[in-house]
mmCIF file of C-alpha atoms and ligand atoms in Angstrom:
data_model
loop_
_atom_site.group_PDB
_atom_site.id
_atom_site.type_symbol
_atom_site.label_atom_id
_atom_site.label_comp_id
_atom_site.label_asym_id
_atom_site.label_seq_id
_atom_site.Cartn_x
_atom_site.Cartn_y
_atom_site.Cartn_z
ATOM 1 C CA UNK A 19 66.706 -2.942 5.353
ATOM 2 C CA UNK A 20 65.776 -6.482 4.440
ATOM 3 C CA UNK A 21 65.035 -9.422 6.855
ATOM 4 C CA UNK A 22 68.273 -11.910 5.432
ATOM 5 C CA UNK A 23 65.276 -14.664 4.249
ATOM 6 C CA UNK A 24 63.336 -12.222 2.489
ATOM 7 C CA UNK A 25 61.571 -13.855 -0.739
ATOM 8 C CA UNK A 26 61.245 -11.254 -3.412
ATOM 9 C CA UNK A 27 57.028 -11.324 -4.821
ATOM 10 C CA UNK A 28 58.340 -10.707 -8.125
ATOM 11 C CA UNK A 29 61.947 -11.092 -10.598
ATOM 12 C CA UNK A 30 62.671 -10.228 -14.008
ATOM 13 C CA UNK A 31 65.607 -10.960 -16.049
ATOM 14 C CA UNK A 32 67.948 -8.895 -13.997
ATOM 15 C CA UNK A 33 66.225 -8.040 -10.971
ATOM 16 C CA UNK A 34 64.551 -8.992 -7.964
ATOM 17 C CA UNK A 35 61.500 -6.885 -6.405
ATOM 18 C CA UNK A 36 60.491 -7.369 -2.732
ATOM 19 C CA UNK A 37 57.988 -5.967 -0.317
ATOM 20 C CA UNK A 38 58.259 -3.028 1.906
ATOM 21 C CA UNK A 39 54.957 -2.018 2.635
ATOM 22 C CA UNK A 40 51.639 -1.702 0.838
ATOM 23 C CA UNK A 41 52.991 1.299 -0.568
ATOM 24 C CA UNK A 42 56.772 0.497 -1.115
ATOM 25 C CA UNK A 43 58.921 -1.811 -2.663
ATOM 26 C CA UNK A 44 62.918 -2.818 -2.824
ATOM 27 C CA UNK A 45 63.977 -3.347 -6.279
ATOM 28 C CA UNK A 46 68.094 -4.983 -6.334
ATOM 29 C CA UNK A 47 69.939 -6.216 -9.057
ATOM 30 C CA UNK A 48 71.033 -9.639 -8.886
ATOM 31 C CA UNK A 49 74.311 -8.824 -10.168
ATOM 32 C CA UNK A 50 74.765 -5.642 -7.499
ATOM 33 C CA UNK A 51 74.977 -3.247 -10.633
ATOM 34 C CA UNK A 52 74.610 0.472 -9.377
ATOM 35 C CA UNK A 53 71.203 1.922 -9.617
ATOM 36 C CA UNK A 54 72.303 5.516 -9.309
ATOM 37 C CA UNK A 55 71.817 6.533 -12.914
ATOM 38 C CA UNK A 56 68.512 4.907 -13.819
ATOM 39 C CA UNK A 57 66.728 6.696 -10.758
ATOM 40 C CA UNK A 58 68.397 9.509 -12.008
ATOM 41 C CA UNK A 59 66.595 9.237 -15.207
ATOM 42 C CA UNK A 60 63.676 8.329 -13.187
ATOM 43 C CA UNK A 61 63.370 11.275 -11.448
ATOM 44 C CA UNK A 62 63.950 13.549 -14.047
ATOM 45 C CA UNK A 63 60.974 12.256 -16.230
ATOM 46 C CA UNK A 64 58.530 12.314 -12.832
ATOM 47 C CA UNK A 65 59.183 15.911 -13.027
ATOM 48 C CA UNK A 66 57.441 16.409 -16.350
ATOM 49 C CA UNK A 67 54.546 14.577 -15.234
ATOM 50 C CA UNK A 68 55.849 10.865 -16.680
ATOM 51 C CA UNK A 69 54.286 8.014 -15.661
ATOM 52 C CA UNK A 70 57.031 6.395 -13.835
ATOM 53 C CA UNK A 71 57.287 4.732 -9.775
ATOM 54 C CA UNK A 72 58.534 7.734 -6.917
ATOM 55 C CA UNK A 73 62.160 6.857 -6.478
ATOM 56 C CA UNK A 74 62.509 7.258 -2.184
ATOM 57 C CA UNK A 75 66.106 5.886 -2.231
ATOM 58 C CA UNK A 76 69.206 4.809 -4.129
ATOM 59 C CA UNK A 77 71.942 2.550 -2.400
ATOM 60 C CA UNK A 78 74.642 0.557 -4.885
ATOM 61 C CA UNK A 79 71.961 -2.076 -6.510
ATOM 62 C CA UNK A 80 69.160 -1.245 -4.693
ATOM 63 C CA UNK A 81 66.561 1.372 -5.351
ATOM 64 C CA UNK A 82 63.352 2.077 -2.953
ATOM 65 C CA UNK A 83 60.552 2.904 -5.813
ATOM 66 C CA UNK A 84 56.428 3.110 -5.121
ATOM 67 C CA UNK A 85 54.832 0.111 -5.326
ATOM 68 C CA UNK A 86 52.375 -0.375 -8.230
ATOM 69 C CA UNK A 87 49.666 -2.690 -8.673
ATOM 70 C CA UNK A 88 47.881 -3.786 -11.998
ATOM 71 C CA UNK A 89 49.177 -6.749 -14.052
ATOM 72 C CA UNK A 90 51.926 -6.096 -16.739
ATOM 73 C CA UNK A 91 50.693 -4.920 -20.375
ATOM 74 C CA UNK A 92 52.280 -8.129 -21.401
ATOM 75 C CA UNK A 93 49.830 -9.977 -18.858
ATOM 76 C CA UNK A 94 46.847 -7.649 -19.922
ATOM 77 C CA UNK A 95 47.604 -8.349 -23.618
ATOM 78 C CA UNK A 96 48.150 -12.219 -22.974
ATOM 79 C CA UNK A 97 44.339 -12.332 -21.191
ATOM 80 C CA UNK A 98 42.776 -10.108 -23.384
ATOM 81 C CA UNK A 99 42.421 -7.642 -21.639
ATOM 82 C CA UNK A 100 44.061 -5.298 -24.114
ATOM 83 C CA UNK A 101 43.502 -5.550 -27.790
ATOM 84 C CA UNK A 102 46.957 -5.910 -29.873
ATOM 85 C CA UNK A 103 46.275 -2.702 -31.407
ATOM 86 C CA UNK A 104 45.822 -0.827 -27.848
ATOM 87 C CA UNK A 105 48.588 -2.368 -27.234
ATOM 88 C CA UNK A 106 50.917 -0.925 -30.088
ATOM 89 C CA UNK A 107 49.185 2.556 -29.541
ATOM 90 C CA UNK A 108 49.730 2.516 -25.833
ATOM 91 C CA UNK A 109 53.183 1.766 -26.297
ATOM 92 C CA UNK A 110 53.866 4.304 -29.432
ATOM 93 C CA UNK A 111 51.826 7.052 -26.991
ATOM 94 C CA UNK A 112 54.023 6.230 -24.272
ATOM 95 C CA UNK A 113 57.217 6.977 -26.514
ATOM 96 C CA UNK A 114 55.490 10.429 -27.949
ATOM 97 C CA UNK A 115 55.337 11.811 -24.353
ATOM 98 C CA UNK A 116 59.096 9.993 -23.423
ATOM 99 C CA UNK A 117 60.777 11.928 -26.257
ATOM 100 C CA UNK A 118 58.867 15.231 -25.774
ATOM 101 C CA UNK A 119 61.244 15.442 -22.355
ATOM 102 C CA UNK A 120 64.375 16.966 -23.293
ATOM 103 C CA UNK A 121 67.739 15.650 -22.093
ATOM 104 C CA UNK A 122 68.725 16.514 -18.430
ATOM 105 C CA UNK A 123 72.486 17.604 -20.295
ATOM 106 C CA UNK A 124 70.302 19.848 -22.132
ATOM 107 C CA UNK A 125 71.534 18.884 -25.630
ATOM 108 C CA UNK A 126 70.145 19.954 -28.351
ATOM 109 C CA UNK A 127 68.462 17.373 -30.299
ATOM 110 C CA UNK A 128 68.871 14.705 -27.506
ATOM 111 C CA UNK A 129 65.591 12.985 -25.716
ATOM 112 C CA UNK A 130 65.400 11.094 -22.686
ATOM 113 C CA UNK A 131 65.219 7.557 -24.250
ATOM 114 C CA UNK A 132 64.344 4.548 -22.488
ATOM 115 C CA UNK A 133 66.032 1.855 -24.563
ATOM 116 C CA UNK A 134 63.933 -1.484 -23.356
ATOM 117 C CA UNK A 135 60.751 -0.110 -23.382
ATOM 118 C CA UNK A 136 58.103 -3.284 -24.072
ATOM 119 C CA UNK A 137 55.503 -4.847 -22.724
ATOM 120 C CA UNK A 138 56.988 -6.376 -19.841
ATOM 121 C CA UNK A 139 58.339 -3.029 -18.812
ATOM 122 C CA UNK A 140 54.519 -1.506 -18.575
ATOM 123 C CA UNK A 141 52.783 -2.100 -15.843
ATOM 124 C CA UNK A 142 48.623 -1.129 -16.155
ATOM 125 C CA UNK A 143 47.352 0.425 -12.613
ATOM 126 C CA UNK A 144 44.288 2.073 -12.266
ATOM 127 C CA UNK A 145 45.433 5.387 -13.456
ATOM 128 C CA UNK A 146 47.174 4.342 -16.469
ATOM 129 C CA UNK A 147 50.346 2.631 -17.764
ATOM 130 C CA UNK A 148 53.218 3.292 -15.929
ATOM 131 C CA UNK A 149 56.770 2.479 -17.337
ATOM 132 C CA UNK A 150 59.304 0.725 -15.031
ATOM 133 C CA UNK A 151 62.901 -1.003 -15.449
ATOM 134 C CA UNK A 152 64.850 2.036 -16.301
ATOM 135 C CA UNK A 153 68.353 0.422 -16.679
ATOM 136 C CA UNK A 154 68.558 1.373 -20.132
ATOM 137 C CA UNK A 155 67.349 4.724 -19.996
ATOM 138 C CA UNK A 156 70.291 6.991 -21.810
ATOM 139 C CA UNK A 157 70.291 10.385 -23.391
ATOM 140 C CA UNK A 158 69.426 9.792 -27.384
ATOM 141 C CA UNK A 159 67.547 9.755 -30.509
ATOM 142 C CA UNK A 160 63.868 9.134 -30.305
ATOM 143 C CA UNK A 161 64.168 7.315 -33.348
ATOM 144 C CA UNK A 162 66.669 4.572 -31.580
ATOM 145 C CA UNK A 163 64.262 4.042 -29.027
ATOM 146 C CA UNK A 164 61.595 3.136 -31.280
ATOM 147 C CA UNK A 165 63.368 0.804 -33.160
ATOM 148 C CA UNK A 166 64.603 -0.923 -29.843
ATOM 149 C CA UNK A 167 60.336 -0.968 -29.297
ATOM 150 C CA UNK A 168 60.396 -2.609 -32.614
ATOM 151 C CA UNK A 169 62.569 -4.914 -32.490
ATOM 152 C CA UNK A 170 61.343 -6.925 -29.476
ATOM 153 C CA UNK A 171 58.248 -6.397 -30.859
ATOM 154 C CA UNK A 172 59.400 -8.289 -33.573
ATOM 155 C CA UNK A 173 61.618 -10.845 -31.565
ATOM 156 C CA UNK A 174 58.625 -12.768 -30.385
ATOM 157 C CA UNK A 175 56.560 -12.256 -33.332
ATOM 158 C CA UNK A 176 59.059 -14.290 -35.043
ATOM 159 C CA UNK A 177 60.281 -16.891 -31.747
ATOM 160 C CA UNK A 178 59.335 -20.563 -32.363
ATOM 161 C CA UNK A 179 59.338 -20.433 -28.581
ATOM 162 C CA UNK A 180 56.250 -17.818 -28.475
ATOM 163 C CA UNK A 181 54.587 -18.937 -31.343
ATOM 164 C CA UNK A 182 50.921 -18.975 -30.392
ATOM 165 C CA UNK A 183 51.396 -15.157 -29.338
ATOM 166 C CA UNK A 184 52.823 -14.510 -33.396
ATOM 167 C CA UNK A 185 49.509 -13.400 -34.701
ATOM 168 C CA UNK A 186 49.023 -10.840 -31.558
ATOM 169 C CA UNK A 187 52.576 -9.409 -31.885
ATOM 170 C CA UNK A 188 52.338 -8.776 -35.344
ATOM 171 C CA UNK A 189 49.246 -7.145 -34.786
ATOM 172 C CA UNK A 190 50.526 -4.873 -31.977
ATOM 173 C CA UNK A 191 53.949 -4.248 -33.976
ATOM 174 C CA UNK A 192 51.591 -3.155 -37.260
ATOM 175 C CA UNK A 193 49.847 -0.848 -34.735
ATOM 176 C CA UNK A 194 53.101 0.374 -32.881
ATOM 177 C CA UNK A 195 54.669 1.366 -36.013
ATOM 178 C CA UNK A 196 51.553 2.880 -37.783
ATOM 179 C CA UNK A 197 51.281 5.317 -34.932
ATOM 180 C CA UNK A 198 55.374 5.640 -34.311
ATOM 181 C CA UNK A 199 57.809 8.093 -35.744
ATOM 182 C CA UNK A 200 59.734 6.284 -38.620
ATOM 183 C CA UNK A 201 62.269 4.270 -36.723
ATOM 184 C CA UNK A 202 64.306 3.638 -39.902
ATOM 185 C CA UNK A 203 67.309 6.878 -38.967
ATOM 186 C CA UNK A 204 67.852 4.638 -35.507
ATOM 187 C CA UNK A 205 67.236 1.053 -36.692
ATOM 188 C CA UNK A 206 71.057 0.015 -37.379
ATOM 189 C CA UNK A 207 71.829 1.544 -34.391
ATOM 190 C CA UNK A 208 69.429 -0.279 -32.601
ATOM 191 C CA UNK A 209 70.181 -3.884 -34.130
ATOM 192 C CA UNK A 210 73.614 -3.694 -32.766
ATOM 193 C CA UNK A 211 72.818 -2.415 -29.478
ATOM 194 C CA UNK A 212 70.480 -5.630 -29.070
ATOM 195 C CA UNK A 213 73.370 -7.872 -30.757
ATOM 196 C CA UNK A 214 75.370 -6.125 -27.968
ATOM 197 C CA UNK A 215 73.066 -7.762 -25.248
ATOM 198 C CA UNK A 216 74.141 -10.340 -22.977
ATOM 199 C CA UNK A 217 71.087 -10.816 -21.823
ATOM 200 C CA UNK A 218 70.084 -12.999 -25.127
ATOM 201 C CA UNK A 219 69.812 -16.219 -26.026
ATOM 202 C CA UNK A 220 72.601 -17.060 -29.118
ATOM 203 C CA UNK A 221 68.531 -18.344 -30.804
ATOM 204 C CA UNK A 222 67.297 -14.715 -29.773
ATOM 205 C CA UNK A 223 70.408 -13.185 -31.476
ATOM 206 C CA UNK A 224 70.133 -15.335 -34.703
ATOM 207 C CA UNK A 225 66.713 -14.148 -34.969
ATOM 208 C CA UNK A 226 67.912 -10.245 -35.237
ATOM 209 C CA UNK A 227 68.375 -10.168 -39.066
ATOM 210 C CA UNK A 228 64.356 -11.559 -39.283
ATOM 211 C CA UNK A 229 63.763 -9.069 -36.956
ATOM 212 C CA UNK A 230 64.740 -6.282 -38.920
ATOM 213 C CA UNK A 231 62.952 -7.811 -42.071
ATOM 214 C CA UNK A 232 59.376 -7.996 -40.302
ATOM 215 C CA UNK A 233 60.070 -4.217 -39.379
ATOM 216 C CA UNK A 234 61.216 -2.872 -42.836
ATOM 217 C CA UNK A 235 58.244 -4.992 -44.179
ATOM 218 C CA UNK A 236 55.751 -2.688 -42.005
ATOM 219 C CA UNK A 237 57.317 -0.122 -43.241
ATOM 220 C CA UNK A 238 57.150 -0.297 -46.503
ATOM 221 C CA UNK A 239 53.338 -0.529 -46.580
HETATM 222 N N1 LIG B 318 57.301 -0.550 -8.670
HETATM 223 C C1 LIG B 318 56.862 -1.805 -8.741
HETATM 224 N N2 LIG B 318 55.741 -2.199 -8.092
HETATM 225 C C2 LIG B 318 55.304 -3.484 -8.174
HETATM 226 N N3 LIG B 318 55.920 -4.457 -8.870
HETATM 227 C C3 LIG B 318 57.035 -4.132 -9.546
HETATM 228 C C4 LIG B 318 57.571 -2.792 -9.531
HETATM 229 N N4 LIG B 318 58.697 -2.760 -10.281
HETATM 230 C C5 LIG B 318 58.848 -4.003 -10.760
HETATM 231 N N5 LIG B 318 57.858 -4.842 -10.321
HETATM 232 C C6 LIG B 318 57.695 -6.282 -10.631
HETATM 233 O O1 LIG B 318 58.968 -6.857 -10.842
HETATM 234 C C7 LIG B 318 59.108 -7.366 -12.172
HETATM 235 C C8 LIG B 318 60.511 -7.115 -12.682
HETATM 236 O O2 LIG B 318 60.813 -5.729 -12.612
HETATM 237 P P1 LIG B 318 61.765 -5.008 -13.651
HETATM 238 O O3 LIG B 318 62.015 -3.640 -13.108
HETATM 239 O O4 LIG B 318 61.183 -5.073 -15.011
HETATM 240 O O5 LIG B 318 63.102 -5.868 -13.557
HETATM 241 P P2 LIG B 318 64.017 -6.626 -14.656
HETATM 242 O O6 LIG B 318 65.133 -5.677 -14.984
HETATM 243 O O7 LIG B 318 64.561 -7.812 -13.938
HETATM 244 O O8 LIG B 318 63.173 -6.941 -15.842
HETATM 245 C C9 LIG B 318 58.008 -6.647 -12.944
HETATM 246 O O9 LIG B 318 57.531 -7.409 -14.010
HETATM 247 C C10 LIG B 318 56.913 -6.485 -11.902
HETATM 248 O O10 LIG B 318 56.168 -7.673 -11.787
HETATM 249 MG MG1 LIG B 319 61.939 -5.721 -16.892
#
């Protein structure tokens, strides 16, 4: 489907995204890790009117999703575009309507959660924000996902490496939470399902126990 020198226009941590078309794109994993269940998720939250990319097709680690265009939230926050506050409410708004979808099982109690849903995950077209990298997406407590919201909320609050963004993360975390369910039932859970992530830094992993501190600090107020 791809030339063998294609250059992919954009890559995240675990994934590369290349050009189809003006109204396509290929999306792969780096690490060929099967797609099959994210889409899944994908297309079962498109049905209740989610704002989420068309899934066209699914083969092994590569998905076939609609093309979006708009800069990230993270990007839009970064510029100024978005205040930190929008920012928190956005993302607590986009949770609300998340964990109104039940679970495709159809367990009781269970929500479709998305499990890495942040800034960098958002991506602001002109309709709206529309939530992308899926890969975590699992059948859980709302409460879990907003914690996992939380917490890398609070990871780059409290980086060294990101320090000039501190003040706007804290601000956007204040706002997140204010207008959030109380994350507290899922936040142990959550904790050790970002300990659990190989994707972090051993610094990024040190930080967790902070993390958790800026969080129940909010909380509290
Ligand atoms: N549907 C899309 N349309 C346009 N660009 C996209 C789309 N999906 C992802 N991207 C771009 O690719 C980047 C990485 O995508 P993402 O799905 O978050 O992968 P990763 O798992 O590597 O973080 C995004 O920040 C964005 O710039
Ligand atoms: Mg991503």
């Amino acid at each position: 489907m791809l030339p063998p020198d294609a250059e992919p226009f954009a890559s995240g941590r675990d994934a590369d995204v290349y050009s189809i078309d003006e109204s396509w794109v290929l999306r792969r994993y780096r690490n060929g890790h099967p797609v099959r269940d994210e889409a899944d998720f994908m297309r079962w939250v498109a049905k209740y009117d989610y704002p989420v990319p068309a899934v066209r097709q699914v083969d092994g680690a590569d998905m076939v999703i609609e093309r979006l265009s708009g800069p990230t939230l993270a990007d839009a926050a970064i510029a100024g575009e978005v205040s930190p506050v929008e920012l928190g409410r956005m993302h607590a708004d986009l949770h609300r309507r998340l964990h109104a979808i039940p679970a495709p099982s159809g367990t009781s109690g269970q929500v479709v959660v998305h499990g890495d849903l942040h800034p960098e995950n958002v991506i602001l077209t002109a309709e709206g924000p529309v939530v992308i990298d899926w890969r975590n997406a699992e059948e859980g407590q709302a409460e879990f996902d907003v914690a996992m919201t939380a917490i890398i909320f609070a990871q780059v609050a409290l980086d060294p490496a990101f320090e000039s963004l501190s003040p706007l993360l804290r601000k956007a975390l204040a706002g997140y939470l204010a207008d959030s369910i109380d994350p507290t039932p899922g936040l142990d859970a959550a904790l050790a399902s970002r300990g659990a992530n190989p994707t972090l830094t051993a610094a990024e992993l040190a930080l967790l126990p902070a993390q958790a501190g800026l969080i129940r600090s909010y909380l509290t107020r």
